[in-house]
Amino acid sequence: MQRLWEYTQSVILYKMKTKIILGAVVGVLFASCSSEEQTPVIERPTFQSVDLTDVSTVLATQAINPRSVRTVYESVQKFRELGLDEVTPLSEVMASSELQNGLRSLDGGSGVESSFNVDGLQIYWPNAEDWDGKTLPIITFKPENGQYIDGDKLMAYKYSYVAGGVQVDSLLIDEEYTLENPVWIINQNGLSMSDIERLKKGLPTSEGVLYSSSKRDGELRSTQSSGALVHETRLTYMQVKQQHDDWANGGSEFDIFWMFPTPDFSLSTHKFRECFSRKDIRRHRGRSLNHLLNTDWSDGQLHNRLKVVETDSGSSKNETITLSTSMSYKPNNGSNLSTEISGTFSATISIGRNDDHIMDYVIARSNVLTGTYNAGLKSVTKKFDGRGVYIDVTMKELRTGNF
């Protein structure tokens, strides 16, 4: 172990500033197996405040618990179904009673256990869906400021059981390695624990973001009386063919804004988030969607607007979106006469300062009507694209009450 310690200190070429939390995380997740499994046990070290160059040594003194690996796998699958990338928040993994017991045994009264109740720490498991259920993962960390080794590699630690203990090998890996081997990358995301709870209930986040699996039926409904003819507009398909982030950060998350004018010269804005894993993107796997964008894009609305950004970490900023157009509407005064207004309609949206702009379209209603027509469904679909992202918008004629 001493030689491994010295070797570790010499090969790690980058530093990250996450402290005791991650050191304790890896200690718990790779705590020794139970005696009934007859897995070798080695002494756990004392945990102190360390950065990730030291955490690598902590990892080298731990033995993987296969049941803990299964716990992480199941949690990753759960959050994938909820619309996230192949990740699990560490706070969720710690909900396992087995891991809680391991954490308490590591704590020693130092207060490490409470350190897990923090926002943003997660395990990212690329290609988790391909796990064979047996092979033990190796561990690595997201580099600080993109400081990879030899261009695109990370130092990782591979564990195997040998007679009398655990053997730990260090190796450099790149993304190609993750295609054939299970790898855990400890990194951060922007979701708070309260947002995680909202996500599990199918609710939008505190910033009003609806993830792909969220319960959004009923979020928008026509204000027309039952039986009125409307032109409901939905986002019905999305495909991504270009990676928009480096491999240690994971797949790509896209915020989709749809905006349409209202009588008070504002833009009604609806925001959705779609997460595509790196495997989704690599294999060009598209997905059918059913996001309701506009309950009635009538001929009185000459334009709507579509904006898509790929989200990145960092602080947010407010951006004013404008749309110069005209619209007609019937006032709520019992009159059947329409009122027409024209000018600049605006809305303020929140986007990250580091977000990548993917597409931004001012869409004429007449342009949508030039799309592919489906006579049976009385619908027309128009395609939009930008920077390797492809989106279908479908306008359907129907009577209210027939959603």
mmCIF file of C-alpha atoms in Angstrom:
data_model
loop_
_atom_site.group_PDB
_atom_site.id
_atom_site.type_symbol
_atom_site.label_atom_id
_atom_site.label_comp_id
_atom_site.label_asym_id
_atom_site.label_seq_id
_atom_site.Cartn_x
_atom_site.Cartn_y
_atom_site.Cartn_z
ATOM 1 C CA MET A 1 0.000 0.000 0.000
ATOM 2 C CA GLN A 2 2.833 2.348 0.742
ATOM 3 C CA ARG A 3 4.194 1.875 -2.771
ATOM 4 C CA LEU A 4 0.732 2.484 -4.203
ATOM 5 C CA TRP A 5 0.456 5.653 -2.143
ATOM 6 C CA GLU A 6 3.732 6.936 -3.581
ATOM 7 C CA TYR A 7 2.767 5.922 -7.087
ATOM 8 C CA THR A 8 -0.618 7.605 -6.767
ATOM 9 C CA GLN A 9 0.939 10.843 -5.644
ATOM 10 C CA SER A 10 3.282 10.852 -8.627
ATOM 11 C CA VAL A 11 0.784 10.038 -11.406
ATOM 12 C CA ILE A 12 -2.145 12.274 -10.516
ATOM 13 C CA LEU A 13 -1.633 15.379 -12.621
ATOM 14 C CA TYR A 14 -4.677 17.384 -11.662
ATOM 15 C CA LYS A 15 -6.347 18.585 -8.454
ATOM 16 C CA MET A 16 -9.932 19.159 -7.515
ATOM 17 C CA LYS A 17 -11.133 20.968 -4.438
ATOM 18 C CA THR A 18 -14.037 18.792 -3.310
ATOM 19 C CA LYS A 19 -13.107 17.851 0.254
ATOM 20 C CA ILE A 20 -14.103 15.252 2.801
ATOM 21 C CA ILE A 21 -17.482 14.480 1.246
ATOM 22 C CA LEU A 22 -16.073 12.608 -1.722
ATOM 23 C CA GLY A 23 -13.490 10.877 0.386
ATOM 24 C CA ALA A 24 -16.221 9.505 2.608
ATOM 25 C CA VAL A 25 -18.418 8.671 -0.382
ATOM 26 C CA VAL A 26 -15.922 6.325 -1.922
ATOM 27 C CA GLY A 27 -15.173 4.808 1.441
ATOM 28 C CA VAL A 28 -18.817 3.900 1.993
ATOM 29 C CA LEU A 29 -19.579 2.778 -1.537
ATOM 30 C CA PHE A 30 -16.554 0.502 -1.542
ATOM 31 C CA ALA A 31 -16.770 -0.698 2.027
ATOM 32 C CA SER A 32 -15.823 -4.333 2.623
ATOM 33 C CA CYS A 33 -18.376 -7.093 1.944
ATOM 34 C CA SER A 34 -20.224 -8.948 4.668
ATOM 35 C CA SER A 35 -18.641 -11.996 6.244
ATOM 36 C CA GLU A 36 -21.348 -14.248 4.851
ATOM 37 C CA GLU A 37 -20.094 -13.463 1.362
ATOM 38 C CA GLN A 38 -16.606 -14.543 2.488
ATOM 39 C CA THR A 39 -14.997 -11.539 0.847
ATOM 40 C CA PRO A 40 -11.603 -10.396 2.165
ATOM 41 C CA VAL A 41 -11.717 -7.418 4.502
ATOM 42 C CA ILE A 42 -9.015 -4.816 4.920
ATOM 43 C CA GLU A 43 -8.772 -2.081 7.482
ATOM 44 C CA ARG A 44 -10.493 1.185 6.684
ATOM 45 C CA PRO A 45 -8.405 4.337 6.987
ATOM 46 C CA THR A 46 -9.162 7.383 9.079
ATOM 47 C CA PHE A 47 -10.881 10.069 6.964
ATOM 48 C CA GLN A 48 -9.681 13.627 7.170
ATOM 49 C CA SER A 49 -10.191 16.655 4.962
ATOM 50 C CA VAL A 50 -8.500 15.712 1.696
ATOM 51 C CA ASP A 51 -8.704 16.796 -1.937
ATOM 52 C CA LEU A 52 -9.116 14.278 -4.729
ATOM 53 C CA THR A 53 -5.430 13.561 -5.160
ATOM 54 C CA ASP A 54 -5.620 12.106 -1.657
ATOM 55 C CA VAL A 55 -9.034 10.549 -2.198
ATOM 56 C CA SER A 56 -7.403 8.284 -4.780
ATOM 57 C CA THR A 57 -5.348 6.792 -1.970
ATOM 58 C CA VAL A 58 -8.460 6.389 0.156
ATOM 59 C CA LEU A 59 -9.999 4.441 -2.718
ATOM 60 C CA ALA A 60 -6.971 2.177 -2.857
ATOM 61 C CA THR A 61 -7.682 0.982 0.692
ATOM 62 C CA GLN A 62 -11.334 0.027 0.108
ATOM 63 C CA ALA A 63 -12.955 -3.181 -1.165
ATOM 64 C CA ILE A 64 -15.969 -3.041 -3.476
ATOM 65 C CA ASN A 65 -19.232 -4.376 -2.079
ATOM 66 C CA PRO A 66 -21.172 -5.965 -4.969
ATOM 67 C CA ARG A 67 -24.463 -5.172 -3.249
ATOM 68 C CA SER A 68 -23.499 -1.505 -3.075
ATOM 69 C CA VAL A 69 -22.724 -1.570 -6.792
ATOM 70 C CA ARG A 70 -26.187 -3.024 -7.406
ATOM 71 C CA THR A 71 -27.691 -0.244 -5.288
ATOM 72 C CA VAL A 72 -25.983 2.383 -7.411
ATOM 73 C CA TYR A 73 -27.034 0.656 -10.646
ATOM 74 C CA GLU A 74 -30.692 0.539 -9.622
ATOM 75 C CA SER A 75 -30.612 4.189 -8.577
ATOM 76 C CA VAL A 76 -29.076 5.211 -11.920
ATOM 77 C CA GLN A 77 -31.833 3.357 -13.772
ATOM 78 C CA LYS A 78 -34.502 5.040 -11.671
ATOM 79 C CA PHE A 79 -33.225 8.528 -12.418
ATOM 80 C CA ARG A 80 -32.766 7.676 -16.075
ATOM 81 C CA GLU A 81 -36.483 6.884 -16.181
ATOM 82 C CA LEU A 82 -37.178 10.213 -14.500
ATOM 83 C CA GLY A 83 -35.468 12.042 -17.336
ATOM 84 C CA LEU A 84 -31.886 12.526 -16.112
ATOM 85 C CA ASP A 85 -28.644 11.295 -17.636
ATOM 86 C CA GLU A 86 -27.024 8.059 -16.402
ATOM 87 C CA VAL A 87 -26.497 9.468 -12.917
ATOM 88 C CA THR A 88 -27.594 9.109 -9.326
ATOM 89 C CA PRO A 89 -27.347 11.806 -6.672
ATOM 90 C CA LEU A 90 -25.188 10.705 -3.771
ATOM 91 C CA SER A 91 -27.934 11.672 -1.356
ATOM 92 C CA GLU A 92 -30.134 9.025 -3.017
ATOM 93 C CA VAL A 93 -27.489 6.314 -2.818
ATOM 94 C CA MET A 94 -27.061 7.104 0.854
ATOM 95 C CA ALA A 95 -30.745 6.286 1.413
ATOM 96 C CA SER A 96 -29.722 2.614 1.348
ATOM 97 C CA SER A 97 -29.738 1.263 4.905
ATOM 98 C CA GLU A 98 -26.629 -0.804 4.156
ATOM 99 C CA LEU A 99 -24.706 2.239 3.018
ATOM 100 C CA GLN A 100 -25.946 4.295 5.932
ATOM 101 C CA ASN A 101 -24.578 1.676 8.319
ATOM 102 C CA GLY A 102 -21.273 1.699 6.485
ATOM 103 C CA LEU A 103 -21.139 5.470 6.667
ATOM 104 C CA ARG A 104 -21.735 5.462 10.413
ATOM 105 C CA SER A 105 -18.955 2.954 10.892
ATOM 106 C CA LEU A 106 -16.617 5.222 8.938
ATOM 107 C CA ASP A 107 -17.805 8.350 10.701
ATOM 108 C CA GLY A 108 -16.272 7.661 14.091
ATOM 109 C CA GLY A 109 -18.126 10.651 15.487
ATOM 110 C CA SER A 110 -16.450 13.101 13.103
ATOM 111 C CA GLY A 111 -19.709 14.246 11.487
ATOM 112 C CA VAL A 112 -18.988 12.811 8.047
ATOM 113 C CA GLU A 113 -22.503 11.382 7.764
ATOM 114 C CA SER A 114 -24.123 14.824 7.687
ATOM 115 C CA SER A 115 -21.778 15.878 4.905
ATOM 116 C CA PHE A 116 -23.765 13.781 2.421
ATOM 117 C CA ASN A 117 -26.745 16.104 2.752
ATOM 118 C CA VAL A 118 -25.370 18.524 0.196
ATOM 119 C CA ASP A 119 -26.596 19.556 -3.215
ATOM 120 C CA GLY A 120 -25.057 18.569 -6.504
ATOM 121 C CA LEU A 121 -22.775 15.570 -5.857
ATOM 122 C CA GLN A 122 -23.493 12.542 -8.020
ATOM 123 C CA ILE A 123 -22.139 9.371 -9.573
ATOM 124 C CA TYR A 124 -22.179 9.355 -13.368
ATOM 125 C CA TRP A 125 -22.140 5.846 -14.841
ATOM 126 C CA PRO A 126 -21.726 5.994 -18.654
ATOM 127 C CA ASN A 127 -23.336 3.094 -20.535
ATOM 128 C CA ALA A 128 -24.843 1.746 -17.315
ATOM 129 C CA GLU A 129 -27.535 -0.046 -19.318
ATOM 130 C CA ASP A 130 -24.831 -2.406 -20.622
ATOM 131 C CA TRP A 131 -23.634 -3.553 -17.188
ATOM 132 C CA ASP A 132 -23.455 -7.361 -16.949
ATOM 133 C CA GLY A 133 -24.437 -7.348 -13.289
ATOM 134 C CA LYS A 134 -21.103 -8.811 -12.184
ATOM 135 C CA THR A 135 -18.107 -6.777 -13.334
ATOM 136 C CA LEU A 136 -16.950 -4.317 -10.685
ATOM 137 C CA PRO A 137 -16.687 -0.689 -11.817
ATOM 138 C CA ILE A 138 -13.545 1.372 -11.678
ATOM 139 C CA ILE A 139 -13.505 4.868 -10.199
ATOM 140 C CA THR A 140 -12.423 8.190 -11.620
ATOM 141 C CA PHE A 141 -13.254 11.868 -11.171
ATOM 142 C CA LYS A 142 -14.279 14.752 -13.348
ATOM 143 C CA PRO A 143 -11.154 16.878 -13.921
ATOM 144 C CA GLU A 144 -11.062 20.454 -12.803
ATOM 145 C CA ASN A 145 -11.188 22.985 -15.662
ATOM 146 C CA GLY A 146 -10.949 20.234 -18.249
ATOM 147 C CA GLN A 147 -7.440 19.222 -17.202
ATOM 148 C CA TYR A 148 -7.316 15.755 -18.733
ATOM 149 C CA ILE A 149 -4.137 13.697 -18.907
ATOM 150 C CA ASP A 150 -2.576 13.324 -22.352
ATOM 151 C CA GLY A 151 -5.453 15.218 -23.896
ATOM 152 C CA ASP A 152 -8.479 13.050 -23.085
ATOM 153 C CA LYS A 153 -7.566 10.584 -20.333
ATOM 154 C CA LEU A 154 -8.343 10.305 -16.629
ATOM 155 C CA MET A 155 -6.598 8.400 -13.872
ATOM 156 C CA ALA A 156 -8.844 5.589 -12.612
ATOM 157 C CA TYR A 157 -8.633 2.795 -10.051
ATOM 158 C CA LYS A 158 -9.549 -0.814 -10.718
ATOM 159 C CA TYR A 159 -10.292 -3.263 -7.951
ATOM 160 C CA SER A 160 -10.044 -7.055 -7.872
ATOM 161 C CA TYR A 161 -10.137 -9.646 -5.118
ATOM 162 C CA VAL A 162 -6.957 -11.656 -4.592
ATOM 163 C CA ALA A 163 -5.940 -14.169 -1.988
ATOM 164 C CA GLY A 164 -5.761 -12.425 1.358
ATOM 165 C CA GLY A 165 -7.041 -9.019 0.301
ATOM 166 C CA VAL A 166 -7.819 -6.584 -2.473
ATOM 167 C CA GLN A 167 -5.607 -5.647 -5.371
ATOM 168 C CA VAL A 168 -5.855 -2.090 -6.658
ATOM 169 C CA ASP A 169 -4.469 -1.145 -10.051
ATOM 170 C CA SER A 170 -4.266 2.392 -11.377
ATOM 171 C CA LEU A 171 -4.672 3.035 -15.082
ATOM 172 C CA LEU A 172 -5.355 5.808 -17.554
ATOM 173 C CA ILE A 173 -8.715 5.562 -19.309
ATOM 174 C CA ASP A 174 -10.477 7.436 -22.087
ATOM 175 C CA GLU A 175 -14.054 7.364 -23.340
ATOM 176 C CA GLU A 176 -13.400 4.266 -25.438
ATOM 177 C CA TYR A 177 -12.677 2.353 -22.233
ATOM 178 C CA THR A 178 -16.145 3.191 -20.863
ATOM 179 C CA LEU A 179 -17.772 1.558 -23.895
ATOM 180 C CA GLU A 180 -16.644 -1.894 -22.778
ATOM 181 C CA ASN A 181 -16.105 -1.504 -19.017
ATOM 182 C CA PRO A 182 -18.198 -0.174 -16.121
ATOM 183 C CA VAL A 183 -16.850 3.174 -14.900
ATOM 184 C CA TRP A 184 -18.085 5.522 -12.192
ATOM 185 C CA ILE A 185 -17.244 9.208 -12.539
ATOM 186 C CA ILE A 186 -17.839 11.325 -9.451
ATOM 187 C CA ASN A 187 -18.894 14.783 -10.565
ATOM 188 C CA GLN A 188 -21.477 17.460 -9.894
ATOM 189 C CA ASN A 189 -24.831 18.580 -11.262
ATOM 190 C CA GLY A 190 -27.037 21.601 -10.775
ATOM 191 C CA LEU A 191 -30.035 19.928 -9.121
ATOM 192 C CA SER A 192 -30.730 20.644 -5.479
ATOM 193 C CA MET A 193 -32.099 17.949 -3.203
ATOM 194 C CA SER A 194 -35.464 19.732 -3.172
ATOM 195 C CA ASP A 195 -35.517 19.618 -6.978
ATOM 196 C CA ILE A 196 -34.713 15.897 -6.841
ATOM 197 C CA GLU A 197 -37.796 15.400 -4.675
ATOM 198 C CA ARG A 198 -39.926 17.441 -7.078
ATOM 199 C CA LEU A 199 -38.594 15.420 -9.988
ATOM 200 C CA LYS A 200 -39.621 12.164 -8.328
ATOM 201 C CA LYS A 201 -43.159 13.535 -7.975
ATOM 202 C CA GLY A 202 -43.360 14.521 -11.632
ATOM 203 C CA LEU A 203 -43.235 18.240 -10.798
ATOM 204 C CA PRO A 204 -41.167 20.970 -12.457
ATOM 205 C CA THR A 205 -38.001 22.120 -10.726
ATOM 206 C CA SER A 206 -37.844 25.300 -8.676
ATOM 207 C CA GLU A 207 -36.846 27.062 -11.908
ATOM 208 C CA GLY A 208 -39.915 25.743 -13.696
ATOM 209 C CA VAL A 209 -38.126 23.081 -15.758
ATOM 210 C CA LEU A 210 -40.185 20.068 -16.822
ATOM 211 C CA TYR A 211 -38.111 16.960 -17.490
ATOM 212 C CA SER A 212 -39.062 14.504 -20.183
ATOM 213 C CA SER A 213 -40.821 12.110 -17.836
ATOM 214 C CA SER A 214 -42.637 14.744 -15.818
ATOM 215 C CA LYS A 215 -46.425 14.592 -15.547
ATOM 216 C CA ARG A 216 -47.226 17.421 -17.868
ATOM 217 C CA ASP A 217 -50.674 16.396 -19.122
ATOM 218 C CA GLY A 218 -52.954 19.182 -18.040
ATOM 219 C CA GLU A 219 -50.179 21.781 -17.829
ATOM 220 C CA LEU A 220 -51.759 23.547 -20.778
ATOM 221 C CA ARG A 221 -55.399 23.460 -21.792
ATOM 222 C CA SER A 222 -57.399 25.522 -24.220
ATOM 223 C CA THR A 223 -59.483 28.327 -22.749
ATOM 224 C CA GLN A 224 -62.007 27.840 -25.551
ATOM 225 C CA SER A 225 -65.393 26.367 -24.697
ATOM 226 C CA SER A 226 -65.813 22.625 -25.081
ATOM 227 C CA GLY A 227 -66.211 21.592 -28.694
ATOM 228 C CA ALA A 228 -64.364 24.622 -30.092
ATOM 229 C CA LEU A 229 -62.037 24.007 -33.042
ATOM 230 C CA VAL A 230 -58.403 24.586 -32.056
ATOM 231 C CA HIS A 231 -54.953 24.045 -33.567
ATOM 232 C CA GLU A 232 -53.023 22.365 -30.806
ATOM 233 C CA THR A 233 -49.235 22.440 -31.255
ATOM 234 C CA ARG A 234 -46.834 19.907 -29.750
ATOM 235 C CA LEU A 235 -43.153 18.979 -29.809
ATOM 236 C CA THR A 236 -43.403 15.408 -31.085
ATOM 237 C CA TYR A 237 -39.854 14.212 -31.848
ATOM 238 C CA MET A 238 -36.240 15.017 -31.013
ATOM 239 C CA GLN A 239 -32.927 13.566 -32.135
ATOM 240 C CA VAL A 240 -29.337 14.546 -31.335
ATOM 241 C CA LYS A 241 -26.405 13.544 -33.542
ATOM 242 C CA GLN A 242 -23.604 15.677 -32.084
ATOM 243 C CA GLN A 243 -21.969 15.519 -28.643
ATOM 244 C CA HIS A 244 -22.071 18.885 -26.888
ATOM 245 C CA ASP A 245 -20.005 18.125 -23.787
ATOM 246 C CA ASP A 246 -16.791 16.326 -22.864
ATOM 247 C CA TRP A 247 -17.074 12.690 -21.869
ATOM 248 C CA ALA A 248 -16.472 13.094 -18.140
ATOM 249 C CA ASN A 249 -19.424 15.485 -17.936
ATOM 250 C CA GLY A 250 -21.779 12.986 -19.550
ATOM 251 C CA GLY A 251 -24.469 13.427 -22.153
ATOM 252 C CA SER A 252 -26.238 16.605 -23.212
ATOM 253 C CA GLU A 253 -29.162 18.383 -21.571
ATOM 254 C CA PHE A 254 -31.276 20.699 -23.689
ATOM 255 C CA ASP A 255 -33.635 23.403 -22.492
ATOM 256 C CA ILE A 256 -36.423 23.979 -24.984
ATOM 257 C CA PHE A 257 -38.344 27.262 -24.824
ATOM 258 C CA TRP A 258 -41.572 27.794 -26.739
ATOM 259 C CA MET A 259 -43.080 31.285 -26.741
ATOM 260 C CA PHE A 260 -46.271 32.792 -28.178
ATOM 261 C CA PRO A 261 -47.857 36.264 -27.920
ATOM 262 C CA THR A 262 -50.570 37.206 -25.440
ATOM 263 C CA PRO A 263 -52.896 40.251 -25.392
ATOM 264 C CA ASP A 264 -50.798 42.056 -22.740
ATOM 265 C CA PHE A 265 -47.789 42.172 -25.151
ATOM 266 C CA SER A 266 -45.927 39.513 -23.239
ATOM 267 C CA LEU A 267 -44.817 36.106 -24.452
ATOM 268 C CA SER A 268 -46.284 33.070 -22.772
ATOM 269 C CA THR A 269 -43.248 30.826 -22.241
ATOM 270 C CA HIS A 270 -43.089 27.086 -21.701
ATOM 271 C CA LYS A 271 -39.844 25.332 -20.895
ATOM 272 C CA PHE A 272 -38.945 21.654 -21.165
ATOM 273 C CA ARG A 273 -35.702 19.763 -20.599
ATOM 274 C CA GLU A 274 -34.536 16.736 -22.577
ATOM 275 C CA CYS A 275 -31.465 14.694 -21.568
ATOM 276 C CA PHE A 276 -29.651 12.566 -24.133
ATOM 277 C CA SER A 277 -26.956 10.176 -22.969
ATOM 278 C CA ARG A 278 -23.715 9.927 -24.882
ATOM 279 C CA LYS A 279 -24.874 6.546 -26.117
ATOM 280 C CA ASP A 280 -28.164 8.066 -27.329
ATOM 281 C CA ILE A 281 -26.173 10.614 -29.290
ATOM 282 C CA ARG A 282 -23.548 8.191 -30.544
ATOM 283 C CA ARG A 283 -26.236 5.884 -31.924
ATOM 284 C CA HIS A 284 -28.457 8.752 -33.145
ATOM 285 C CA ARG A 285 -31.331 7.442 -31.038
ATOM 286 C CA GLY A 286 -34.289 9.752 -31.478
ATOM 287 C CA ARG A 287 -37.337 9.778 -29.254
ATOM 288 C CA SER A 288 -41.024 10.492 -29.653
ATOM 289 C CA LEU A 289 -42.271 13.274 -27.397
ATOM 290 C CA ASN A 290 -45.579 14.832 -26.487
ATOM 291 C CA HIS A 291 -44.775 18.298 -25.122
ATOM 292 C CA LEU A 292 -47.764 20.614 -25.410
ATOM 293 C CA LEU A 293 -46.451 23.945 -26.706
ATOM 294 C CA ASN A 294 -49.543 25.976 -27.615
ATOM 295 C CA THR A 295 -53.151 25.017 -26.898
ATOM 296 C CA ASP A 296 -54.419 26.897 -29.922
ATOM 297 C CA TRP A 297 -52.088 28.354 -32.533
ATOM 298 C CA SER A 298 -54.902 30.062 -34.368
ATOM 299 C CA ASP A 299 -54.535 32.090 -37.529
ATOM 300 C CA GLY A 300 -54.710 35.148 -35.273
ATOM 301 C CA GLN A 301 -51.137 34.410 -34.106
ATOM 302 C CA LEU A 302 -48.841 35.124 -37.021
ATOM 303 C CA HIS A 303 -45.685 33.925 -35.246
ATOM 304 C CA ASN A 304 -44.420 31.798 -32.368
ATOM 305 C CA ARG A 305 -40.804 31.409 -31.295
ATOM 306 C CA LEU A 306 -38.610 28.369 -30.564
ATOM 307 C CA LYS A 307 -35.303 28.576 -28.696
ATOM 308 C CA VAL A 308 -33.059 25.654 -27.675
ATOM 309 C CA VAL A 309 -29.892 25.780 -25.555
ATOM 310 C CA GLU A 310 -27.591 23.020 -24.323
ATOM 311 C CA THR A 311 -27.161 23.516 -20.601
ATOM 312 C CA ASP A 312 -23.770 23.698 -18.898
ATOM 313 C CA SER A 313 -22.732 24.296 -15.319
ATOM 314 C CA GLY A 314 -22.301 27.816 -14.063
ATOM 315 C CA SER A 315 -24.370 30.735 -12.910
ATOM 316 C CA SER A 316 -27.557 31.839 -14.647
ATOM 317 C CA LYS A 317 -28.512 35.083 -16.281
ATOM 318 C CA ASN A 318 -31.751 36.635 -17.419
ATOM 319 C CA GLU A 319 -32.217 37.136 -21.131
ATOM 320 C CA THR A 320 -34.984 39.192 -22.697
ATOM 321 C CA ILE A 321 -36.648 37.535 -25.676
ATOM 322 C CA THR A 322 -38.703 39.624 -28.078
ATOM 323 C CA LEU A 323 -41.047 38.829 -30.921
ATOM 324 C CA SER A 324 -42.274 41.487 -33.329
ATOM 325 C CA THR A 325 -45.597 40.312 -34.690
ATOM 326 C CA SER A 326 -49.336 40.858 -34.565
ATOM 327 C CA MET A 327 -52.187 38.850 -33.118
ATOM 328 C CA SER A 328 -55.943 38.936 -32.938
ATOM 329 C CA TYR A 329 -58.068 37.714 -30.074
ATOM 330 C CA LYS A 330 -61.578 37.944 -28.695
ATOM 331 C CA PRO A 331 -61.825 39.965 -25.480
ATOM 332 C CA ASN A 332 -63.578 38.379 -22.501
ATOM 333 C CA ASN A 333 -66.461 40.834 -22.674
ATOM 334 C CA GLY A 334 -69.048 38.701 -24.431
ATOM 335 C CA SER A 335 -68.326 40.241 -27.822
ATOM 336 C CA ASN A 336 -67.787 38.038 -30.863
ATOM 337 C CA LEU A 337 -65.636 40.707 -32.477
ATOM 338 C CA SER A 338 -61.869 40.164 -32.597
ATOM 339 C CA THR A 339 -59.338 42.740 -31.490
ATOM 340 C CA GLU A 340 -56.047 42.966 -33.377
ATOM 341 C CA ILE A 341 -52.839 44.247 -31.848
ATOM 342 C CA SER A 342 -49.323 44.466 -33.216
ATOM 343 C CA GLY A 343 -45.945 45.402 -31.844
ATOM 344 C CA THR A 344 -43.128 43.867 -29.839
ATOM 345 C CA PHE A 345 -43.988 41.112 -27.397
ATOM 346 C CA SER A 346 -41.378 40.149 -24.812
ATOM 347 C CA ALA A 347 -40.467 37.706 -22.065
ATOM 348 C CA THR A 348 -37.549 37.202 -19.714
ATOM 349 C CA ILE A 349 -36.036 33.727 -19.526
ATOM 350 C CA SER A 350 -33.241 32.334 -17.380
ATOM 351 C CA ILE A 351 -30.342 30.570 -19.086
ATOM 352 C CA GLY A 352 -26.867 29.582 -17.939
ATOM 353 C CA ARG A 353 -23.974 31.873 -18.730
ATOM 354 C CA ASN A 354 -22.088 28.928 -20.193
ATOM 355 C CA ASP A 355 -25.014 27.428 -22.107
ATOM 356 C CA ASP A 356 -24.504 26.675 -25.795
ATOM 357 C CA HIS A 357 -27.037 28.177 -28.180
ATOM 358 C CA ILE A 358 -28.412 25.449 -30.456
ATOM 359 C CA MET A 359 -31.272 27.028 -32.415
ATOM 360 C CA ASP A 360 -33.521 30.067 -32.311
ATOM 361 C CA TYR A 361 -36.425 30.352 -34.759
ATOM 362 C CA VAL A 362 -39.136 32.931 -35.207
ATOM 363 C CA ILE A 363 -41.704 30.631 -36.783
ATOM 364 C CA ALA A 364 -44.460 31.900 -39.040
ATOM 365 C CA ARG A 365 -47.668 29.922 -38.748
ATOM 366 C CA SER A 366 -47.838 29.848 -42.531
ATOM 367 C CA ASN A 367 -44.394 28.166 -42.567
ATOM 368 C CA VAL A 368 -45.547 25.356 -40.286
ATOM 369 C CA LEU A 369 -48.447 24.715 -42.645
ATOM 370 C CA THR A 370 -45.949 23.914 -45.422
ATOM 371 C CA GLY A 371 -44.775 20.851 -43.464
ATOM 372 C CA THR A 372 -45.711 17.203 -43.950
ATOM 373 C CA TYR A 373 -49.495 16.772 -43.811
ATOM 374 C CA ASN A 374 -51.203 13.739 -42.244
ATOM 375 C CA ALA A 375 -54.768 13.651 -43.513
ATOM 376 C CA GLY A 376 -55.868 10.915 -41.129
ATOM 377 C CA LEU A 377 -54.756 12.856 -38.055
ATOM 378 C CA LYS A 378 -55.555 16.268 -39.520
ATOM 379 C CA SER A 379 -52.069 17.346 -38.546
ATOM 380 C CA VAL A 380 -49.018 18.911 -40.134
ATOM 381 C CA THR A 381 -45.421 18.406 -38.969
ATOM 382 C CA LYS A 382 -42.567 20.838 -39.553
ATOM 383 C CA LYS A 383 -38.899 19.988 -38.916
ATOM 384 C CA PHE A 384 -36.309 22.318 -37.383
ATOM 385 C CA ASP A 385 -32.610 21.742 -36.763
ATOM 386 C CA GLY A 386 -29.423 23.331 -35.493
ATOM 387 C CA ARG A 387 -25.961 22.097 -34.483
ATOM 388 C CA GLY A 388 -26.797 18.423 -34.750
ATOM 389 C CA VAL A 389 -30.174 18.699 -32.985
ATOM 390 C CA TYR A 390 -33.383 17.850 -34.848
ATOM 391 C CA ILE A 391 -36.899 18.686 -33.655
ATOM 392 C CA ASP A 392 -40.395 18.013 -35.037
ATOM 393 C CA VAL A 393 -43.254 20.404 -34.263
ATOM 394 C CA THR A 394 -46.752 19.133 -35.027
ATOM 395 C CA MET A 395 -49.916 21.228 -35.336
ATOM 396 C CA LYS A 396 -53.145 19.262 -35.047
ATOM 397 C CA GLU A 397 -56.692 20.414 -35.718
ATOM 398 C CA LEU A 398 -59.138 19.096 -33.134
ATOM 399 C CA ARG A 399 -62.176 19.907 -31.075
ATOM 400 C CA THR A 400 -61.625 20.800 -27.428
ATOM 401 C CA GLY A 401 -62.642 18.030 -25.123
ATOM 402 C CA ASN A 402 -60.962 15.468 -27.389
ATOM 403 C CA PHE A 403 -57.411 15.662 -25.983
#
